Each structure stands twice: as structure tokens, then as C-alpha cells.
């Protein structure tokens, strides 16, 4: 059975003026680690709020564990864990008080499901007497995850858990999610960081309230329709400027130290010749190669296709 | 020496027993894109506040745009621009009103503001939206506008605190185009980010760990030194050893 | 049930850890009582008392001599009748008057009791009160002196009349006023802020996505403030008795009972406000503008309601503190029992039920 089902969900705000979620359909299998990948304002939070019964969709039907998100909201609220995008714990309560409060709220105790949160909680236990507001970003997040897990939910919704958190804490967080997945919890997580997409089993790329692609990260990348080249030079900005002047080039974007390039026609390009041309234009230390695309490349490609499709 | 717009020597900031910034020293050259990285709580924000003239250091020396951080905070503020992810523009003012307001704050004449404002609105392609509330703009546009407003008064240095958080990948790159463009006109860019690929776009990078500057070099040299394929790895290797993690 | 208890405990944590709010909450009544109490108690000395002695007998003469010999009054006997007194009051040349009716001494000697009339200028309620107190004291002393030898104790019954401010707003009125004001502030403002804070922090999202009944959120929020308000009420009462020597004439139990009712009414209004606002600022502003100002104006302890145009008097009827003020005055200062105040209590109860049902009905089980 699918743990999460969205069936043609549409959600608008301000009396229909702002379209947040536009006819979104997707399914998440039980036990899956599913990622909603997209920038701020893409509609990720609205989808989470519909699934956690906090918002009513304008159109469409949504279900969690076979329960209707509108009619059976009480049953859903008992069986899901939710970590909102903002840090949403009581800053003036200590770590232990927060956890105890949320455990009781869900009619359980910390001890009852301790095995589930043990690995995470042990890391913040030394600070259990500290007020939550005084914790660092990474530790707040761990506490929030513990609070969302303490009642052993069947489905866990994590809205941008890694936003504003440094790279080290982000890595640790994803390790924790993997461990949780092994315990059979369905996890739906959203992130604006494209590099985190590969850590999910399946992902939905979402932009402006619309799903652009739903698949495994490998298949999303494999669907990239053209060859992708990476070019490097000493002065990236100058390289970008001259590549933009090239009519045969369809897109060029800076990716770290490289510029990722696609051509308009799919004919094989002579890398050496290209390198020489660029060197002749005055670029130094030019390096050219064919690469396999990343999720971010796919995302940009899909965004462009969508923009081009618009009148 | 004249091309150094930021000079820090043994800059230190203590809060009681806690040494937020611990004897950091570095220079930033004119027109450079200077990346300032560090885990949460490494002391980035504190250091940046001192350099922006918002907070006094406990000890050490620093000049920003040639002005002393102890004595000439007001002169520093006139010569820098600042943009953060959290606060940048007034959501309930229109695009033009925001530009006018910030232009006025920096003491530009009304005629000058009008002239530059028209040029800016055209350049950003916001002519249709010029009279709309900033609230109604997509995030990406807001951030681009915020950056333009931050450099509206032609500052010598612009400080960017995680300017691209949550922005879509295309806009993020357009944003960096604007940074490059600003740098090309001689504005020094001092930027913090959580996106490690963006670290690669910087001319030089500082990685702060536990209040100290743990590494400072070009992205290429750093990767070579730490035998890493990406800046992500460099950062991870450096920051993993961090002992403290308070914001 | 355990959930609710834990929730209530959490609310107490919030309250006790927010030292500033706590200080305001308990500092406010202290400051107000001290301020009102000492600003309003002023000594009266050498005040001109207009005396009209229509009786012209031994007893009235004795009393006038007694008044003359006190340091409080300068007796002016030039006025001949009541009309002249009122003219003098209008001019402001007289502030208080004592009138002995015809046959005063005769009545006193034959029936054992006789009336005198004390007229005071109510536009200066402080002075008026003090004058009445002093005159009454003098009259009482005279009674005791003359009755000491005789068999029948004399009773002089002072009829008070205050011109321009019949109600006689003054020093004693402000205690019930402060009570109404402080309870209103604490209950309405703090409760609404407490609920809205959860919305602002985003914790409301998590609370909603839990099996915890949304209505219990309101209950849990209300309980700590009920307790704190009762503590606050006790503080005001204790201060009134021990600092300002106010005598509580009625039943303390009844006082607490009506105060609890009033607190619940205020809490319900606070919860009602919290339902329609999403920011602490708006909530605070709404409770301040919407509740505090009407409480100040329409309760009757700062401005006498009787002198207001009818439209304001109608509005005043919709302000809960107006009724509470009446009840507290009746019980605390006049010593009246339940049978005298049940109507006012019924009005308060009705208001509570209306506010509470609106608050409960509008509580959102979802966002936006």
C-alpha cells in the first residue's frame, strides 16, 4: 500500500490569487525515503501541510496510510510525525522538558519508544538541562527530530530539516534518516539543496507548485536528454561571458569551478577543437570534458523546458 | 598596500569566557570575491558584525575601506553595503519605494536616486513590477533586488550573509552573475554561504573553525592541499574537528 | 487527563521563566495601589464649613461649638437657607455644609434620634469623603458624650449629599477599580498573547498535528492564568487591607467567587482575541485598545457613569468590568450578600458564556 497519495491536489491562497500547489499527483510507497526537491516558494510546505491535515486542498484528494487527509484528520494526526520548516519547539523549555512534553502530548512516554530515538537523543543528552533556545542549529534539529519521532509515527514528514544548517550537521542528519528508514518508517523530506536529492530513494522535482519529474535520482539524471559538457578556465566569469555569446550553445551555467554546457544540436563535438578555440579567445588553463549530469543539471534543464514551453 | 580594502590583524571578540573570534588575521583585496565559510557557531557572524561596524572587537586591529573598526564605525557604514537572507527589503513597500528609501539612507540626492533607480529597474527587468509591493515578488527576484539595493550607493565593499539560501538553481546562478559583475566594477564582495559549489566561485576562501581561521586560499589550492575533489570535502575535513557548535 | 496536566505544567514553565512579564503582572497592582492610595489620601485642615442651624437649640449649638474647636473646620454661619448654600457651592466659595433641621434638639431628646444633613462638593471626592468622615467622627463623639450620663443613647443620623458627583467617587472606589483593571489586563492580554505566541513560534503546527484536542489547548492556556490572577487578586486584597486600611465588610469567599467568575470572563475574551489574530503584537494591541481602554473609561471608577450620555451608558453595560466593579463594591465596601448581587453576577455569567462559546466555536483545527 502507498503510505502517501496525492491525487490532483491544487491549493491557492488569498482567494485564489496565489497558486501554491498546481495539480500535483504522486505516491510514496510504505517504507520509502522520498524527497521533495525544490527552491523556496515551490509549494513544498503547502504539500506538507495538506498531508499533515493542517490545510485543506482546494481541489484533489490526499491520503496518508489510506486515511483521507480531510475526513480522517484525527486518525492521521495520531499516526504521523511532523517537523515543520521553522524550529518549532519551546525555546524556554529545556531539551528534556520539550521531549517529555511531546511524548505526553501523543499519549506515550520517552521510555516506550526509546530505541527509536536512542541514537539521536544520546547525542544531545549531555545538554538535556539546557533550554532549547540556547542550542546550536544542528542540535536543535536533532531535538526536533526526536520530538517528531517520540510517538513512533508510521510516516515522518520533515519540511526542510537541513536549511540553514552547516554542511557537517547536514551530513549527520542524512545518516540519521537512513537509520530511521531501516526501522521501517516512511519518510517524506523536502530540501532546497539539490545535492541532497541523491540521498533519497525517490524524488520529486518541484518548481512553482508543479511537479517537473518524479523518479529515482538515477533515473531523473538518466532522463537528461542531451550530452553535458564541463568547461573550466582560469577566469570563470570571462569564460561564462564568451560562452553566452556562442550561438551553438543552448545553455551554460556555472557549477563550482566548471561551467556546464549543452549544445543546441546533438552532433558529437570535437573537444580538442573546442578547447583550442577557447584558448584562442584568450582563456587560460582551459579544460573540457563530457560529464554525467547531476540532479541540479536536470532541475535547471526541466525549469528551462518549462519556461520555454510557456508562451 | 592600497588595494587592500579589509585588513584584519589578530582580531578577537570575547563574550565573557567565550572567545567567539579568536585572533583572526586576513586581508581582502579590492575587487576580490572573498568567501567566508564555517560551520554554525564558528564565529562567522560575529566577525562579519565587527567588520560591518556593528560591534566592537575585544582586541586586535582591523580596517575596513581604510577606516578603523574601533573609531570610525560610522565611516565604515557609509562605505559598505550589506545584505542578509533574513532582512533585506521592506515587504510592504514597493520596489521603487525600497530603492528610494535605501538611497535616501545613504544620502544620495533625489535626482541621483531617480536616475539610478530607473536604470536599475530596467536592468533587472522589473519595469512592470516597479510599483508593486516587494511582498508579491518571487524570492529569487527579491534577492536580486536586495543585492542591487545593497550596492546602490556604490559601496567599496558589499557584505552578503547567505544571500542565496533557498533560491532556485537558475536564479542562484543569475545572482552570482550579478556578484561577478559587481566585482568587475571594483566592488569587493565578502560572502558567506552554505552552498559549497558557490565557494568555488570565490577568488579566495576562508574557512573558520571554532573562532579561528583554519584555512585561507584559493579553492584550487585548498582542494589540492586537502586532496579533495570538491570544496564540500575540504569543508567537511576542516569543520568535522570543530568542538563547539553554538550559534 | 495526564496530557492536560503536562500541558498545564508547561504553561507554568513559560510563565515563570518569563521574568519580565511576571514582574509586570505582580508589579502593576502594587504600583497602582501605592500610586492611587497615596495620591488620593490628603489631609484636610482649616476647611470652611457652612453651617445652617435651623434648629437653634442647645444640642445644635453644642455640636457647632465642638466643630469650631476642632482644627479641621472654620465655621461660616452667614448663610441663611439651603438656596444660599447651593449658590455658594456653584460659585465654589463653599465646599461643604452642615444643616440642622428644625426641631433637631427636640427630636433628639424625645425620640432619641435626629437627622443632620451633610452636603459636600462631589467634584472633589477626596475632600468630600474626608469632610464626611471628620464630621461623622465629631457627631459620634458628641453622641457618646451626651449619652454617657443619660439612659437613652442618642443617635444623630447624618444624611449625606454630594453635589455634582452623587456617587462620590473616591479613595475607596479605586481598590475595586484596580482589581478590575489588573485582572482584565492579566487575563485578556496575557492569555491571548500566550496562544498567539504558539502560532508565531510555529509550535501550534505541531500541536495541531498531534492527537491532543485543540480545545484542550485553550483550557490548558487558561488554567495558569486563572491561578495567577487569583494570586494577583489576593495580593491586591491583602495590600488593600494592610497597606490602605480598607475594611472588607462582606464575605471573602463571595469575593473570590465573583472574582473567579470575572477572571473566566476575561480569559474567554482573551481566547476569543487569540483566535482572530496571528501575531503577539496584534493580540496585545487588541486587548489593550479593545479591553483596557473601555475598562478604564466605562467601569465607573475613574469617570462616573451617571454623568455620561445615555449612549455611553449603554456601551458601559457591555463592559464586563463595569458589572464586576459594582459587585466588588457591594460586597467589599458595603458588605452586601449574594441576594444583592445575583443580577450583576448573572450578567457576567452570560457574558462569559457568550465569549467562551465564540472562542471555542472559532478555534481553528487547521492553519489559516
CSV table of N, CA and C in Angstrom, one decimal, chain A residues 39-40 136-137 164-168 170-171 192-194 207 236-237 240 244 253-257 296 299-300 303-304, chain B residues 39-40 139 165-170 172-173 177 180-181 194-197 200-201 223 232 235-236 239-240 245-247:
chain,number,residue,atom,x,y,z
A,39,UNK,N,13.2,24.8,-4.8
A,39,UNK,CA,13.5,26.0,-4.0
A,39,UNK,C,12.4,26.5,-3.1
A,40,UNK,N,12.7,27.6,-2.4
A,40,UNK,CA,11.6,28.2,-1.5
A,40,UNK,C,10.5,28.7,-2.4
A,136,UNK,N,22.6,24.9,19.5
A,136,UNK,CA,23.1,25.3,18.1
A,136,UNK,C,22.1,24.7,17.1
A,137,UNK,N,22.3,25.2,15.9
A,137,UNK,CA,21.3,24.8,14.8
A,137,UNK,C,21.3,23.3,14.7
A,164,UNK,N,19.7,26.1,6.5
A,164,UNK,CA,20.3,26.9,7.5
A,164,UNK,C,21.3,26.1,8.4
A,165,UNK,N,21.5,24.9,8.1
A,165,UNK,CA,22.4,24.1,8.9
A,165,UNK,C,23.7,23.8,8.1
A,166,UNK,N,24.8,23.8,8.8
A,166,UNK,CA,26.1,23.7,8.1
A,166,UNK,C,26.3,22.3,7.5
A,167,UNK,N,27.2,22.3,6.6
A,167,UNK,CA,27.4,21.0,5.8
A,167,UNK,C,27.7,19.8,6.7
A,168,UNK,N,28.4,20.0,7.8
A,168,UNK,CA,28.7,18.8,8.6
A,168,UNK,C,27.5,18.3,9.3
A,170,UNK,N,24.5,18.7,8.3
A,170,UNK,CA,23.6,18.1,7.3
A,170,UNK,C,23.9,16.7,7.0
A,171,UNK,N,25.2,16.4,6.8
A,171,UNK,CA,25.6,15.0,6.6
A,171,UNK,C,25.2,14.1,7.7
A,192,UNK,N,15.9,22.3,-0.3
A,192,UNK,CA,16.2,23.1,-1.4
A,192,UNK,C,17.6,22.8,-1.9
A,193,UNK,N,18.3,22.0,-1.2
A,193,UNK,CA,19.7,21.6,-1.6
A,193,UNK,C,19.7,20.4,-2.6
A,194,UNK,N,20.0,20.7,-3.8
A,194,UNK,CA,19.9,19.7,-4.8
A,194,UNK,C,20.8,18.5,-4.6
A,207,UNK,N,8.7,22.9,-8.7
A,207,UNK,CA,9.0,24.3,-9.0
A,207,UNK,C,7.7,25.0,-9.3
A,236,UNK,N,36.6,32.2,-14.6
A,236,UNK,CA,35.3,31.6,-14.9
A,236,UNK,C,34.3,32.6,-15.5
A,237,UNK,N,34.3,33.8,-14.9
A,237,UNK,CA,33.3,34.8,-15.3
A,237,UNK,C,33.5,35.2,-16.8
A,240,UNK,N,32.3,32.3,-18.9
A,240,UNK,CA,30.8,32.3,-19.0
A,240,UNK,C,30.3,33.4,-20.0
A,244,UNK,N,28.3,32.5,-23.5
A,244,UNK,CA,27.0,33.0,-23.7
A,244,UNK,C,26.9,33.7,-25.1
A,253,UNK,N,25.9,27.1,-17.5
A,253,UNK,CA,25.8,27.5,-16.1
A,253,UNK,C,27.0,27.2,-15.3
A,254,UNK,N,27.4,28.1,-14.4
A,254,UNK,CA,28.5,27.8,-13.5
A,254,UNK,C,28.1,26.7,-12.5
A,255,UNK,N,29.0,25.7,-12.4
A,255,UNK,CA,28.8,24.7,-11.4
A,255,UNK,C,30.2,24.5,-10.7
A,256,UNK,N,30.3,25.1,-9.6
A,256,UNK,CA,31.6,25.1,-8.9
A,256,UNK,C,32.6,25.7,-9.8
A,257,UNK,N,33.7,25.0,-9.9
A,257,UNK,CA,34.8,25.5,-10.7
A,257,UNK,C,34.6,25.3,-12.2
A,296,UNK,N,21.0,18.7,-10.0
A,296,UNK,CA,20.8,20.1,-10.2
A,296,UNK,C,20.8,20.5,-11.7
A,299,UNK,N,17.5,19.6,-12.9
A,299,UNK,CA,16.5,20.6,-12.4
A,299,UNK,C,16.5,21.8,-13.3
A,300,UNK,N,17.7,22.3,-13.6
A,300,UNK,CA,17.8,23.5,-14.4
A,300,UNK,C,17.2,23.2,-15.8
A,303,UNK,N,13.5,23.2,-15.6
A,303,UNK,CA,13.0,24.5,-15.4
A,303,UNK,C,13.0,25.3,-16.7
A,304,UNK,N,14.1,25.1,-17.5
A,304,UNK,CA,14.2,25.8,-18.8
A,304,UNK,C,13.1,25.4,-19.7
B,39,UNK,N,31.2,26.4,10.0
B,39,UNK,CA,30.1,25.7,10.5
B,39,UNK,C,29.3,26.7,11.3
B,40,UNK,N,28.0,26.3,11.7
B,40,UNK,CA,27.2,27.2,12.6
B,40,UNK,C,28.0,27.4,13.9
B,139,UNK,N,10.8,34.9,-4.6
B,139,UNK,CA,12.0,35.0,-3.8
B,139,UNK,C,13.3,35.4,-4.5
B,165,UNK,N,20.2,31.5,0.0
B,165,UNK,CA,19.6,30.4,0.7
B,165,UNK,C,18.2,30.2,0.1
B,166,UNK,N,17.9,28.9,-0.2
B,166,UNK,CA,16.5,28.6,-0.7
B,166,UNK,C,16.1,29.0,-2.1
B,167,UNK,N,17.1,29.7,-2.8
B,167,UNK,CA,16.7,30.2,-4.1
B,167,UNK,C,16.9,29.1,-5.2
B,168,UNK,N,16.1,29.1,-6.2
B,168,UNK,CA,16.2,28.0,-7.2
B,168,UNK,C,17.5,28.1,-8.0
B,169,UNK,N,17.9,27.0,-8.6
B,169,UNK,CA,19.3,26.9,-9.1
B,169,UNK,C,19.6,27.9,-10.2
B,170,UNK,N,18.6,28.2,-11.0
B,170,UNK,CA,18.8,29.2,-12.1
B,170,UNK,C,19.1,30.6,-11.5
B,172,UNK,N,19.9,31.3,-8.6
B,172,UNK,CA,21.2,31.3,-7.8
B,172,UNK,C,22.3,31.7,-8.7
B,173,UNK,N,22.3,31.2,-9.9
B,173,UNK,CA,23.4,31.4,-10.8
B,173,UNK,C,23.3,32.9,-11.4
B,177,UNK,N,26.1,35.8,-11.2
B,177,UNK,CA,26.4,36.7,-12.3
B,177,UNK,C,26.5,38.2,-11.9
B,180,UNK,N,29.6,38.7,-9.8
B,180,UNK,CA,30.8,38.8,-10.7
B,180,UNK,C,30.8,40.2,-11.3
B,181,UNK,N,29.7,40.6,-11.8
B,181,UNK,CA,29.6,41.9,-12.4
B,181,UNK,C,30.0,43.0,-11.5
B,194,UNK,N,26.1,28.5,2.5
B,194,UNK,CA,26.1,27.1,2.9
B,194,UNK,C,26.2,26.2,1.6
B,195,UNK,N,26.2,26.8,0.4
B,195,UNK,CA,26.3,26.0,-0.8
B,195,UNK,C,27.8,25.9,-1.1
B,196,UNK,N,28.3,24.7,-1.1
B,196,UNK,CA,29.7,24.6,-1.2
B,196,UNK,C,30.2,24.8,-2.7
B,197,UNK,N,29.2,24.6,-3.6
B,197,UNK,CA,29.6,24.8,-5.0
B,197,UNK,C,29.8,26.3,-5.2
B,200,UNK,N,33.3,27.7,-4.7
B,200,UNK,CA,34.2,27.6,-5.8
B,200,UNK,C,34.2,28.8,-6.7
B,201,UNK,N,33.1,29.6,-6.6
B,201,UNK,CA,33.1,30.8,-7.4
B,201,UNK,C,33.9,31.9,-6.8
B,223,UNK,N,41.8,22.6,-2.4
B,223,UNK,CA,41.4,21.2,-2.8
B,223,UNK,C,42.7,20.4,-3.0
B,232,UNK,N,33.2,20.8,-0.9
B,232,UNK,CA,32.4,20.2,0.1
B,232,UNK,C,33.3,19.3,1.0
B,235,UNK,N,35.7,21.4,3.2
B,235,UNK,CA,34.9,21.9,4.3
B,235,UNK,C,34.7,20.8,5.4
B,236,UNK,N,34.3,19.7,4.9
B,236,UNK,CA,33.9,18.6,5.8
B,236,UNK,C,35.1,18.2,6.6
B,239,UNK,N,35.8,21.2,9.1
B,239,UNK,CA,34.8,21.5,10.1
B,239,UNK,C,34.5,20.3,11.0
B,240,UNK,N,34.8,19.1,10.6
B,240,UNK,CA,34.5,17.9,11.3
B,240,UNK,C,35.1,18.0,12.7
B,245,UNK,N,29.6,24.1,19.0
B,245,UNK,CA,28.6,24.3,18.0
B,245,UNK,C,27.5,25.1,18.6
B,246,UNK,N,27.7,26.4,18.9
B,246,UNK,CA,26.7,27.2,19.4
B,246,UNK,C,26.5,28.4,18.4
B,247,UNK,N,25.4,28.8,18.3
B,247,UNK,CA,25.1,29.9,17.3
B,247,UNK,C,25.6,31.2,17.7
